[in-house]
Tab-separated table of C-alpha atoms in Angstrom:
chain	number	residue	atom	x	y	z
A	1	UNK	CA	96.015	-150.442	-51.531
A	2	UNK	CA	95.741	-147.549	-53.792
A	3	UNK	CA	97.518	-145.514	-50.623
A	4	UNK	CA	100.342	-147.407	-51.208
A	5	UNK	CA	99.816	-146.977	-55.311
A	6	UNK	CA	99.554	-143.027	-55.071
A	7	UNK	CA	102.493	-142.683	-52.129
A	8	UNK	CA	104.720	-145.568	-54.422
A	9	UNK	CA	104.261	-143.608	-57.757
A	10	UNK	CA	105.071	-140.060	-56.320
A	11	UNK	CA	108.163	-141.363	-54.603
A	12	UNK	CA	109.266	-143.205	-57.484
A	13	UNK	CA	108.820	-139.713	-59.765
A	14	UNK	CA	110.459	-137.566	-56.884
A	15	UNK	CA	113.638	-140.451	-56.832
A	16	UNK	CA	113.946	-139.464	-60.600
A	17	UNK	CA	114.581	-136.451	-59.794
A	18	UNK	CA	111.953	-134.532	-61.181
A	19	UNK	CA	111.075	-131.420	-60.046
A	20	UNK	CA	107.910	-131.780	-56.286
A	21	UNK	CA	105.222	-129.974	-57.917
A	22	UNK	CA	105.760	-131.803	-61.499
A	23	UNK	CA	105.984	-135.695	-59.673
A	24	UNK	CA	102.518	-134.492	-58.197
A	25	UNK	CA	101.061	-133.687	-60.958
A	26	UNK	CA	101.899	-136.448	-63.066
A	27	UNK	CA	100.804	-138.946	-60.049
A	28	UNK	CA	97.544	-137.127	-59.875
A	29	UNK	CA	97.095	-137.651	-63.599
A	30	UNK	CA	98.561	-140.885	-63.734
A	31	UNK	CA	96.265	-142.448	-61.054
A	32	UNK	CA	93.415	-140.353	-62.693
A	33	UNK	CA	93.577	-141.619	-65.898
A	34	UNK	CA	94.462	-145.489	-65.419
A	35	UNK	CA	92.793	-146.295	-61.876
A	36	UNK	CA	89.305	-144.129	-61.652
A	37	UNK	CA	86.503	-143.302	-63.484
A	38	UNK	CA	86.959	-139.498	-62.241
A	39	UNK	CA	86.147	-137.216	-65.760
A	40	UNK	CA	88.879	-135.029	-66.382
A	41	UNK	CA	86.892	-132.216	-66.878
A	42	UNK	CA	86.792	-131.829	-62.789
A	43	UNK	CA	90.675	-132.136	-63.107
A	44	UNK	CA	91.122	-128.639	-64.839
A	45	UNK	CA	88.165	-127.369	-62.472
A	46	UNK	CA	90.283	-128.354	-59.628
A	47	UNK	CA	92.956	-126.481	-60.511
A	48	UNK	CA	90.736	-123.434	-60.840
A	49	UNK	CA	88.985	-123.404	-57.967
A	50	UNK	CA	91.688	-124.894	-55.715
A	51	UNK	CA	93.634	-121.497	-55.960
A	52	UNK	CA	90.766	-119.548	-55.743
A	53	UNK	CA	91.592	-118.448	-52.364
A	54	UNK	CA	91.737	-114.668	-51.326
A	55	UNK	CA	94.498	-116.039	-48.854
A	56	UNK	CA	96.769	-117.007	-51.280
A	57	UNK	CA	97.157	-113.928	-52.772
A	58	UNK	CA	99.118	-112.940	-49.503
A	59	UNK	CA	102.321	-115.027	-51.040
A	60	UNK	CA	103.186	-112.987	-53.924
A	61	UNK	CA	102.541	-109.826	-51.963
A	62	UNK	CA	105.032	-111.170	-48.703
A	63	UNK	CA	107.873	-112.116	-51.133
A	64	UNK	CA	107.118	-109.176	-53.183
A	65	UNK	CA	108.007	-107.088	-49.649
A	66	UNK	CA	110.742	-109.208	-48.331
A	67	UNK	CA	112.314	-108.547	-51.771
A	68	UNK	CA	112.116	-104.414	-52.017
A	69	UNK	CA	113.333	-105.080	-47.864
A	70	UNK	CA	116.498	-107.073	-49.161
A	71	UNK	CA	117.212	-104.736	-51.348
A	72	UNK	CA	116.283	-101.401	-49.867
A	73	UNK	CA	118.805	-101.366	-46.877
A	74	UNK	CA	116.450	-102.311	-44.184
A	75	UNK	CA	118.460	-105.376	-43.024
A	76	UNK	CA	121.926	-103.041	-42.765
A	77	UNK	CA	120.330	-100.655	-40.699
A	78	UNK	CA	118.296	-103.460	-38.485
A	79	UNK	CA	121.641	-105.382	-38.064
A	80	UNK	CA	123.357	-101.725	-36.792
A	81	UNK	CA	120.245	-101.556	-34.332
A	82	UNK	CA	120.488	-105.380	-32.950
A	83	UNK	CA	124.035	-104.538	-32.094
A	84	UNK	CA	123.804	-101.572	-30.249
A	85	UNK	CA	121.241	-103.255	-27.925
A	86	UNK	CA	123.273	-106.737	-27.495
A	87	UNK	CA	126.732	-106.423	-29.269
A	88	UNK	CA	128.474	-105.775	-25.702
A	89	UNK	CA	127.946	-109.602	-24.271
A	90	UNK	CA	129.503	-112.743	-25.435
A	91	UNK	CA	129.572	-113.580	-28.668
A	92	UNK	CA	127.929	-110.120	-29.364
A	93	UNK	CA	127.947	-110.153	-33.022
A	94	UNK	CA	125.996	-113.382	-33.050
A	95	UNK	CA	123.776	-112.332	-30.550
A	96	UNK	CA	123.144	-108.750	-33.269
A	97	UNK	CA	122.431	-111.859	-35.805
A	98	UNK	CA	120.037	-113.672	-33.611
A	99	UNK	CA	117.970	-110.562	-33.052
A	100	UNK	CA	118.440	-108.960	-36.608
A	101	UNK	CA	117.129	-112.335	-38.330
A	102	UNK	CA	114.096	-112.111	-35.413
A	103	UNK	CA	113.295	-108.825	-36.197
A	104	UNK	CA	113.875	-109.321	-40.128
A	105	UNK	CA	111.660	-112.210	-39.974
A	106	UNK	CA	108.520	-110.076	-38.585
A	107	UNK	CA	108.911	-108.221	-41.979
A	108	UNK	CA	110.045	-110.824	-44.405
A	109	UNK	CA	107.723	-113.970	-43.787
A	110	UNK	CA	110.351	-116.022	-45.506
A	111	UNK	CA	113.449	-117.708	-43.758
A	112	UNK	CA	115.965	-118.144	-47.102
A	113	UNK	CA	114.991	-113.894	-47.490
A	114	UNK	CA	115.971	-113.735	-43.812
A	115	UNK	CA	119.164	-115.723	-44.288
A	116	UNK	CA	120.530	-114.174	-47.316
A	117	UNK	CA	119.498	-110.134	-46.199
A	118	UNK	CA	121.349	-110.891	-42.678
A	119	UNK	CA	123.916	-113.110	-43.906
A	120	UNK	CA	125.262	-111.527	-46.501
A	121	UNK	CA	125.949	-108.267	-44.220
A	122	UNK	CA	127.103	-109.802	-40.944
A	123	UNK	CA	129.079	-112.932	-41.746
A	124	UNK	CA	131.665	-111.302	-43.193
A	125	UNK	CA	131.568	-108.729	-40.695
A	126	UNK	CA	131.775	-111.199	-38.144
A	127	UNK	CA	134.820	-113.129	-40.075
A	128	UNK	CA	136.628	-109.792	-39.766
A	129	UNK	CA	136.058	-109.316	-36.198
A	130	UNK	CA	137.214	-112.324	-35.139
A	131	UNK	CA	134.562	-115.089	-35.301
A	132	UNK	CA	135.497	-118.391	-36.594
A	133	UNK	CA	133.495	-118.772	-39.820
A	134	UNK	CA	131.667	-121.754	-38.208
A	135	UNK	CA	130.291	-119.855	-35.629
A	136	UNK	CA	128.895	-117.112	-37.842
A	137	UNK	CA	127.354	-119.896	-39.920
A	138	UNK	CA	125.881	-121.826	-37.554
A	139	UNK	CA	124.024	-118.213	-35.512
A	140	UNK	CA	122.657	-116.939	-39.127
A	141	UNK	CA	121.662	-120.460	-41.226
A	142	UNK	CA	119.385	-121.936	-37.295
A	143	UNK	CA	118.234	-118.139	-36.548
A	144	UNK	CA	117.262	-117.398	-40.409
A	145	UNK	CA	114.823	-120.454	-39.458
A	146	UNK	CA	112.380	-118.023	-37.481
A	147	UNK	CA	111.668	-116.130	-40.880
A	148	UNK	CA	108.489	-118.496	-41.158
A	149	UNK	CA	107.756	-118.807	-37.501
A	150	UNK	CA	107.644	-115.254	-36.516
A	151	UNK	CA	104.465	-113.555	-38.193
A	152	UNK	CA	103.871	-112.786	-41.024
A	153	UNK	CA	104.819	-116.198	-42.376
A	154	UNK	CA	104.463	-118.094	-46.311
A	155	UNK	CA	104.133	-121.149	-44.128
A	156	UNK	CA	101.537	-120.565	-42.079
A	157	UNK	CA	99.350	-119.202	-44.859
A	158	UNK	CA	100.130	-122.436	-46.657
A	159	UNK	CA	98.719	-124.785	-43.437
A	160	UNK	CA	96.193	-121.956	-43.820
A	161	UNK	CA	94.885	-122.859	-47.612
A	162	UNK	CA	95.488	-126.721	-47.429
A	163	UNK	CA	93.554	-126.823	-44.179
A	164	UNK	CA	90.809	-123.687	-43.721
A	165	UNK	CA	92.744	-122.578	-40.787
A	166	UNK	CA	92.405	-118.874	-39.641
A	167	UNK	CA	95.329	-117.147	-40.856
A	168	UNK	CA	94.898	-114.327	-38.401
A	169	UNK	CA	94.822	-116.537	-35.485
A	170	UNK	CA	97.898	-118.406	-36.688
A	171	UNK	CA	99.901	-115.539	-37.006
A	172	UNK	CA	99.268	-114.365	-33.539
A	173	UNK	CA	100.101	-118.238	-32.408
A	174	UNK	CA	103.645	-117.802	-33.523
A	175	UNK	CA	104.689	-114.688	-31.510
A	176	UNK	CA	105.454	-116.182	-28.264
A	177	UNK	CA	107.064	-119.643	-29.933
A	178	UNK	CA	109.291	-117.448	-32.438
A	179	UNK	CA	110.701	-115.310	-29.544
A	180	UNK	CA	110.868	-117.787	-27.025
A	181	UNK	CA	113.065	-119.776	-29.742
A	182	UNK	CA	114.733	-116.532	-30.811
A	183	UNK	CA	116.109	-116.152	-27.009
A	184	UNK	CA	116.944	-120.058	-26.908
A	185	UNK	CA	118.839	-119.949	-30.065
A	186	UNK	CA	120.533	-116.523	-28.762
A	187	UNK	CA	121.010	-118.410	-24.996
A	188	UNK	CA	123.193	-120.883	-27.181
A	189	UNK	CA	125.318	-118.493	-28.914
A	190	UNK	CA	126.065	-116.596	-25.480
A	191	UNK	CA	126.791	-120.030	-24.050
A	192	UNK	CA	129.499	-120.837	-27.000
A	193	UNK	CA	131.087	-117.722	-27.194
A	194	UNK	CA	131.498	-117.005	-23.721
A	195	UNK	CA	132.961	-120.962	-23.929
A	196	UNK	CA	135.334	-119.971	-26.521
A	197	UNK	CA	135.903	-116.467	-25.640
A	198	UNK	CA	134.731	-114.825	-28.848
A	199	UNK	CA	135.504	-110.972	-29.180
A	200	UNK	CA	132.720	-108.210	-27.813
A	201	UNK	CA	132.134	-104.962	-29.098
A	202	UNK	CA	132.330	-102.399	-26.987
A	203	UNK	CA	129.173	-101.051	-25.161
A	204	UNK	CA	127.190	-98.786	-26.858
A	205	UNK	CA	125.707	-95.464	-25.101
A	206	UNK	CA	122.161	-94.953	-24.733
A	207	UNK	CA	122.570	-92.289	-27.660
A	208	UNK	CA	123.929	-94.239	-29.735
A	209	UNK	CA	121.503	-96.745	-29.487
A	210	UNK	CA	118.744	-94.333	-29.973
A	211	UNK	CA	120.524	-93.075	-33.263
A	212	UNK	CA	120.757	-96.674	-34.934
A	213	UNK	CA	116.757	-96.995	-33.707
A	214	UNK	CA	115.615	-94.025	-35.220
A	215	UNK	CA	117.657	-95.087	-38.513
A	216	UNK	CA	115.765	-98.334	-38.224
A	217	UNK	CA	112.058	-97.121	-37.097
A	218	UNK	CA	111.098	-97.363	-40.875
A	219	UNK	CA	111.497	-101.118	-41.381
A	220	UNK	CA	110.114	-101.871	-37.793
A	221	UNK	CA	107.687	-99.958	-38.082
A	222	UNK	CA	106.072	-102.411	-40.922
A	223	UNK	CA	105.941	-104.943	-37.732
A	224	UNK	CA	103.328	-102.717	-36.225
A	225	UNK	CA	101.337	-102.404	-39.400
A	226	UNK	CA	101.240	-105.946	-40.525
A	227	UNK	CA	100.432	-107.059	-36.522
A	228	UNK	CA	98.472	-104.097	-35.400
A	229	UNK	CA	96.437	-104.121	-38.639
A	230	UNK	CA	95.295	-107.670	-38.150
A	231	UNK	CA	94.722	-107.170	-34.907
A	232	UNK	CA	92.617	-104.544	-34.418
A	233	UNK	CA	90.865	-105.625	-37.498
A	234	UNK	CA	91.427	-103.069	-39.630
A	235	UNK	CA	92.132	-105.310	-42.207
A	236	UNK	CA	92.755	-109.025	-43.142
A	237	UNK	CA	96.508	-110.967	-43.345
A	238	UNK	CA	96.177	-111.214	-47.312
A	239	UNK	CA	95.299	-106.979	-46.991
A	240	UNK	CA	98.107	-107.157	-44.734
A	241	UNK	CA	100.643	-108.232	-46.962
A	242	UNK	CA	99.442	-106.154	-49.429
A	243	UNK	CA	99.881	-103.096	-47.602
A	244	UNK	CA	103.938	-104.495	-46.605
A	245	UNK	CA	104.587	-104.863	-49.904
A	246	UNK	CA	103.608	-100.973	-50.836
A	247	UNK	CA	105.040	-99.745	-47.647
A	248	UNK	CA	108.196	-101.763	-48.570
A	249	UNK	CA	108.710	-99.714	-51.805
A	250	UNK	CA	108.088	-96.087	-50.236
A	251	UNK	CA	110.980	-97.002	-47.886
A	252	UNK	CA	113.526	-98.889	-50.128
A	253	UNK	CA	112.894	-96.177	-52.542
A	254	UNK	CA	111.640	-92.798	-51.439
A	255	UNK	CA	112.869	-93.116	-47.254
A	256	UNK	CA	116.212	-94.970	-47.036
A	257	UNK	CA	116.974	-94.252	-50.855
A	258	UNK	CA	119.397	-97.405	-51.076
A	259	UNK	CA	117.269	-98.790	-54.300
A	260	UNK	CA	116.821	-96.483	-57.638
A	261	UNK	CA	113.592	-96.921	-59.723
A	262	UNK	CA	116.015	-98.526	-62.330
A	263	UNK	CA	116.429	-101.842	-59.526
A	264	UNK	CA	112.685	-101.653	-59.263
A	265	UNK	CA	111.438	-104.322	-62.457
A	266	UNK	CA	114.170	-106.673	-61.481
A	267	UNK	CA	113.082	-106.651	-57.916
A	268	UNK	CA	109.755	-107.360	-59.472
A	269	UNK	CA	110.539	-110.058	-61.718
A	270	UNK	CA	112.632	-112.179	-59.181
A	271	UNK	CA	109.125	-111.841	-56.972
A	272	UNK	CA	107.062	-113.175	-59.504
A	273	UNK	CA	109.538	-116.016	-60.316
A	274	UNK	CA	109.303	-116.860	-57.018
A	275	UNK	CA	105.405	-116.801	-56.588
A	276	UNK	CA	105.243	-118.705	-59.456
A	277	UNK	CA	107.162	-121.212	-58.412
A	278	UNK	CA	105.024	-121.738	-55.189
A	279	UNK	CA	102.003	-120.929	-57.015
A	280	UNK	CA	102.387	-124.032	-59.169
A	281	UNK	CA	103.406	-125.691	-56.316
A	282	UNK	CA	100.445	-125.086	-54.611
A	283	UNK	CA	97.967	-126.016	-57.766
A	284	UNK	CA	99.580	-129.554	-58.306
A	285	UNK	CA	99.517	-129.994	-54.429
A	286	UNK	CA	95.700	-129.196	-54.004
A	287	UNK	CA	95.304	-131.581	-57.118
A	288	UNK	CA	97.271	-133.953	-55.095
A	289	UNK	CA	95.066	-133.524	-51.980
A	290	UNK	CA	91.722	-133.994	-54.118
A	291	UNK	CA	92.651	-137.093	-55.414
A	292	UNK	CA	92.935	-138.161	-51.493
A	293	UNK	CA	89.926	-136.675	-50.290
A	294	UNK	CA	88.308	-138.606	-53.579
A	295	UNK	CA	89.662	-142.028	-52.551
A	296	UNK	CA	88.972	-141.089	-48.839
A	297	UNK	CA	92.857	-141.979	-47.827
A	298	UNK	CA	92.744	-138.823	-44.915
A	299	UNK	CA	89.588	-140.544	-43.537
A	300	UNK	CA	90.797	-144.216	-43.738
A	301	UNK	CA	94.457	-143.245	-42.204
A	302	UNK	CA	92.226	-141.247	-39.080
A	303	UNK	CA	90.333	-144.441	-38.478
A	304	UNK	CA	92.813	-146.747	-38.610
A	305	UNK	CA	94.934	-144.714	-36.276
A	306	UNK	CA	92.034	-144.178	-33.562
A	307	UNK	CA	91.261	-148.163	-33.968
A	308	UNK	CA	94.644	-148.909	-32.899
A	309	UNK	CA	93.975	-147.161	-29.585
A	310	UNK	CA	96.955	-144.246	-30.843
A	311	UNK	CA	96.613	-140.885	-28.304
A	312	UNK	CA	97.031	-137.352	-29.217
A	313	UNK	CA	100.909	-138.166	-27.172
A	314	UNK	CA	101.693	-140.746	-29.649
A	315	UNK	CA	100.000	-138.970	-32.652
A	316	UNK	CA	102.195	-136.362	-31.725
A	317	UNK	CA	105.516	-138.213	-31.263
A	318	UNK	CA	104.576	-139.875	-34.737
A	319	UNK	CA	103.905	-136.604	-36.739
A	320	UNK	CA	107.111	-135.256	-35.497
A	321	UNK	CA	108.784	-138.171	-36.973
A	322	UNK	CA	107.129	-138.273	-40.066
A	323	UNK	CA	107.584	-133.989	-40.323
A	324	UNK	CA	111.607	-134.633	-39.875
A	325	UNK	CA	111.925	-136.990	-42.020
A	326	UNK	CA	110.150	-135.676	-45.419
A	327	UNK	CA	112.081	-132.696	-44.396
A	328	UNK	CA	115.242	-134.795	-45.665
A	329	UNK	CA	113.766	-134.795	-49.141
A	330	UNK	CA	111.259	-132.117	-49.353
A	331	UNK	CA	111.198	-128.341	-48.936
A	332	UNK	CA	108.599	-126.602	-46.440
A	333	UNK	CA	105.655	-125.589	-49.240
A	334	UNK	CA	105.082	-129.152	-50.537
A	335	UNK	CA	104.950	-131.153	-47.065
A	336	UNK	CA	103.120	-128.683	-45.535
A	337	UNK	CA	100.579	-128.658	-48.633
A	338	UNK	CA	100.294	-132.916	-49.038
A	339	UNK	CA	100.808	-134.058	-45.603
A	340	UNK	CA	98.342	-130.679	-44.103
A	341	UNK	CA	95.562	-132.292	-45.599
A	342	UNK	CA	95.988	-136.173	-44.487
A	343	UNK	CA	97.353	-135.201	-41.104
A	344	UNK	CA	94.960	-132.637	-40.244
A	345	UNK	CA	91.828	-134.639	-40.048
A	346	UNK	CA	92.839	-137.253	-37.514
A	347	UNK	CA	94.690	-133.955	-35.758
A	348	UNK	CA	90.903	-132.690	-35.482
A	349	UNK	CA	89.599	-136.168	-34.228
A	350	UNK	CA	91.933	-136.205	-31.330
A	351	UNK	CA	90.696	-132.898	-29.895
A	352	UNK	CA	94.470	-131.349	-31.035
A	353	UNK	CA	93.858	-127.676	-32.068
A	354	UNK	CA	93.508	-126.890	-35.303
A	355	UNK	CA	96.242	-124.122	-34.593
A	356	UNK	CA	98.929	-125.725	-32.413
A	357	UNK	CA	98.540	-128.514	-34.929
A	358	UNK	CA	99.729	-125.882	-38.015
A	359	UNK	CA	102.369	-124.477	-35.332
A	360	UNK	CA	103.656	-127.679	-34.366
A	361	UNK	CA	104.051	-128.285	-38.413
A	362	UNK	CA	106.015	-124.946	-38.963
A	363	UNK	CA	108.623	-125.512	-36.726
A	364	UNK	CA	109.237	-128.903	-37.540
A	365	UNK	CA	109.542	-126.931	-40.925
A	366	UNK	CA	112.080	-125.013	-39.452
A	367	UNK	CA	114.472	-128.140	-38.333
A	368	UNK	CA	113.889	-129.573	-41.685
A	369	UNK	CA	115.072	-126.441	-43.397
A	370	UNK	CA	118.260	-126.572	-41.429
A	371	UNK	CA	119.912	-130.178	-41.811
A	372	UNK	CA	120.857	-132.000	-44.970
A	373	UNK	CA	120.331	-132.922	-47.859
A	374	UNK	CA	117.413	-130.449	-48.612
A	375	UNK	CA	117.678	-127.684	-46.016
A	376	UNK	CA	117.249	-124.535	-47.839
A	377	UNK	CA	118.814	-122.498	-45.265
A	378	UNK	CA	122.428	-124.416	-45.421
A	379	UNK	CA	122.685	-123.867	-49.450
A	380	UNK	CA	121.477	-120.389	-48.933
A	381	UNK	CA	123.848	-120.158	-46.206
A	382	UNK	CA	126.853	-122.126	-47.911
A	383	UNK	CA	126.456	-119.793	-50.991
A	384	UNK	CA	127.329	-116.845	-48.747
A	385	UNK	CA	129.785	-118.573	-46.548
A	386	UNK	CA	131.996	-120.851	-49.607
A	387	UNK	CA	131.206	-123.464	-47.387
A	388	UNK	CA	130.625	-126.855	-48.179
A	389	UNK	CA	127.123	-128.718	-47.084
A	390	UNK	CA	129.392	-131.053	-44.863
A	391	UNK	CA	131.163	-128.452	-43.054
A	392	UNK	CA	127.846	-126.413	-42.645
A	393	UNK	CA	126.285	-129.003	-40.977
A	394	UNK	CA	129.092	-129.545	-38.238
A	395	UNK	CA	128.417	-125.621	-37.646
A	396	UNK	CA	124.576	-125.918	-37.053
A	397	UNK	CA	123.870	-128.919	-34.757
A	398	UNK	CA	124.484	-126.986	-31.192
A	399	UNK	CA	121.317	-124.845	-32.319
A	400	UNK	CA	119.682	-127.188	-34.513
A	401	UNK	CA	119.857	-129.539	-30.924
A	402	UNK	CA	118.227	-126.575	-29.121
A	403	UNK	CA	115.862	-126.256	-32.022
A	404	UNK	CA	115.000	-130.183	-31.275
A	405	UNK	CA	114.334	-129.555	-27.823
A	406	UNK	CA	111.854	-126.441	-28.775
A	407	UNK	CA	109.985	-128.994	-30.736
A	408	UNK	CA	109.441	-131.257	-28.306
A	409	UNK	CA	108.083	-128.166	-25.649
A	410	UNK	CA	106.235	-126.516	-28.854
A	411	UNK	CA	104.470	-130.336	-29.270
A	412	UNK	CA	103.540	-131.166	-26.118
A	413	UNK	CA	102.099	-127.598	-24.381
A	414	UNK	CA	99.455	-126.427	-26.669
A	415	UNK	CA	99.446	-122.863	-24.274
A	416	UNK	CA	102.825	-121.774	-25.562
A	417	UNK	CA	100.649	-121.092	-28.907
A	418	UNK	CA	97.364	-120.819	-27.954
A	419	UNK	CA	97.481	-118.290	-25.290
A	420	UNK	CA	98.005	-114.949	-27.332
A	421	UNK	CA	95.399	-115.728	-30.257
A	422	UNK	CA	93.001	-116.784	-27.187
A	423	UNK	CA	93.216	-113.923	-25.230
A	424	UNK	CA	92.986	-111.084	-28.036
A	425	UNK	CA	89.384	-113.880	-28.619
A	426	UNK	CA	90.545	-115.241	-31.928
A	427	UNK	CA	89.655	-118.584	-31.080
């Protein structure tokens, strides 16, 4: 009963709406106040000690980097790389944005950064060479997606903090799934231009290619230090992302030159908007997940579940469902951070792992952030292209099909994750 009071109130707030982490709040409160005997003094505690986690500093310091990265000329010079290596097949521009917004995304951690810093450079590029503008749209908004499934990730460090999973181990979980998707999002834009005929570029030598590599070394070289660094140890994701976030300045600034120390306190300001914004998120959502572990919902919905004889398949099947549809509604940060907490629990009891479970959530993430009416990625996406939601989402569904079918291979063999983070003895 006071499930369906707490889930009733906060969808009644959000169909106002109000604002995710604000209808939290306010439920939390609400229910608080008229319902329990809880003293509010353990209310403001809460909201102390439920961001008092050395992971979540990693956030402000992974936008902070995928900002000075937007800005500094990184993405140009990675998009100039991606097509010297693929921009002679089918489709080859797309197939440059497929493996730009990969590559990107193992810098960024964040897929609207990813969309907007590869975007912005290669639709219109692609417009001019040829490419129907539905085309280009559809490649960049589905492949921007893999900004939070390739590592580093703001996702995965949320699952992280709402559930006490390693962050490490997570990040190493989404290699192989983020460039197996990356090659099945890539197979479909081969498949559609070599259907339609789209233009190629012509092939480029092995010089050439070495040229727009050595241009690009700077920003790929921050994949080795984010993923070697956690690796071998030498230091911890949230040290991680600190370390992007300086290396991200010395290049945008001092190597590549494309940003002047005048850019530098905007660059910073937009970060911290940002952080704040999932900061507060984050403090009304662990509020939100206290007052279910206090009325012992997570525990209730896990017994329930195993009582009516429900399997890890049909758990699965049923999370999916539930994932894709909040992701109608909700962005990423706030289902991850209420549904983490109630989900993860009867995840555990049915022997799922702790970190195919928080992979399984981040791509249905991905999906959600790519159909209407929420998906970050299409307004991102439609502010770039002057295209309308409508017309966007006509361009996505071949890949956001493919991206369906990933899911369901992603759910149902726990190896595709679990086999990197096991054999480097993470787990």
């Amino acid at each position: 009963m006071n499930a369906a009071i707490i889930f009733g109130l906060l969808l009644a707030l959000m169909l106002t709406g109000m604002p995710i982490s604000i209808s939290l709040g306010l439920t939390v409160l609400t229910f608080l106040f008229t319902m329990t005997q809880v003293p509010i003094e353990s209310v403001a505690l809460k909201l102390f000690t439920g961001i008092e986690k050395f992971e979540i500093m990693a956030i402000p310091f992974f936008i902070l980097a995928g900002n000075f990265l937007t800005h500094g000329g990184v993405a140009r010079r990675m998009i100039n790389f991606a097509s010297a290596m693929v921009g002679h097949f089918y489709g080859g521009l797309g197939l440059a944005g497929v493996l730009a917004c990969a590559l990107f995304a193992a810098v960024s951690g964040s897929s609207p950064a990813t969309v907007v810093a590869i975007g912005s450079i290669l639709l219109p590029a692609m417009v001019r060479a040829g490419f129907p503008n539905r085309f280009g749209a559809g490649v960049i908004t589905t492949s921007g997606a893999l900004g939070i499934l390739i590592p580093p990730s703001i996702v995965m460090v949320m699952y992280s903090v709402a559930t006490n999973t390693s962050v490490g181990a997570l990040f190493m979980a989404g290699v192989i799934p983020g460039l197996l998707l990356a090659f099945t999002l890539g197979m479909v834009t081969w498949y559609r231009a070599k259907k339609f005929d789209y233009p190629r570029m012509p092939k480029a030598s092995w010089g050439e290619r070495w040229v727009a590599f050595r241009k690009s070394v700077w920003g790929l070289m921050l994949i080795v230090i984010v993923m070697g660094g956690i690796y071998t140890g030498m230091f911890t994701p949230t040290e991680a992302a600190a370390m992007s976030a300086v290396y991200a300045f010395i290049v945008a600034v001092f190597v590549y030159k494309d940003m002047g120390l005048k850019q530098i306190p905007k660059v910073l300001l937009d970060s911290a908007n940002m952080s704040a914004m999932l900061l507060y998120i984050i403090t009304n959502a662990v509020l939100f997940s206290f007052l279910m572990t206090n009325e012992n919902i997570p525990q209730l919905l896990a017994e329930w579940l195993l009582d009516k004889g429900l399997g890890p398949i049909a758990f699965l099947l049923a999370v999916n469902v539930l994932l894709l549809v909040a992701g109608n509604f909700m962005e990423p940060s706030s289902i991850v951070l209420i549904m983490a907490p109630i989900l993860f629990p009867v995840a555990v009891k049915l022997g799922i792992d702790p970190v195919h479970f928080g992979i399984l959530i981040v791509v249905n993430m991905e999906v959600g952030m790519c159909h209407p009416p929420v998906g970050l990625n299409l307004y991102v996406a439609s502010g770039i292209t002057k295209m309308g939601i409508t017309e966007l989402t006509i361009a996505v569904w071949p890949w956001l099909l493919s991206m369906l079918c990933f899911l369901a291979l992603v759910t149902y063999w726990p190896s595709l994750s679990l086999w990197l983070p096991r054999t480097l003895g993470m787990l």
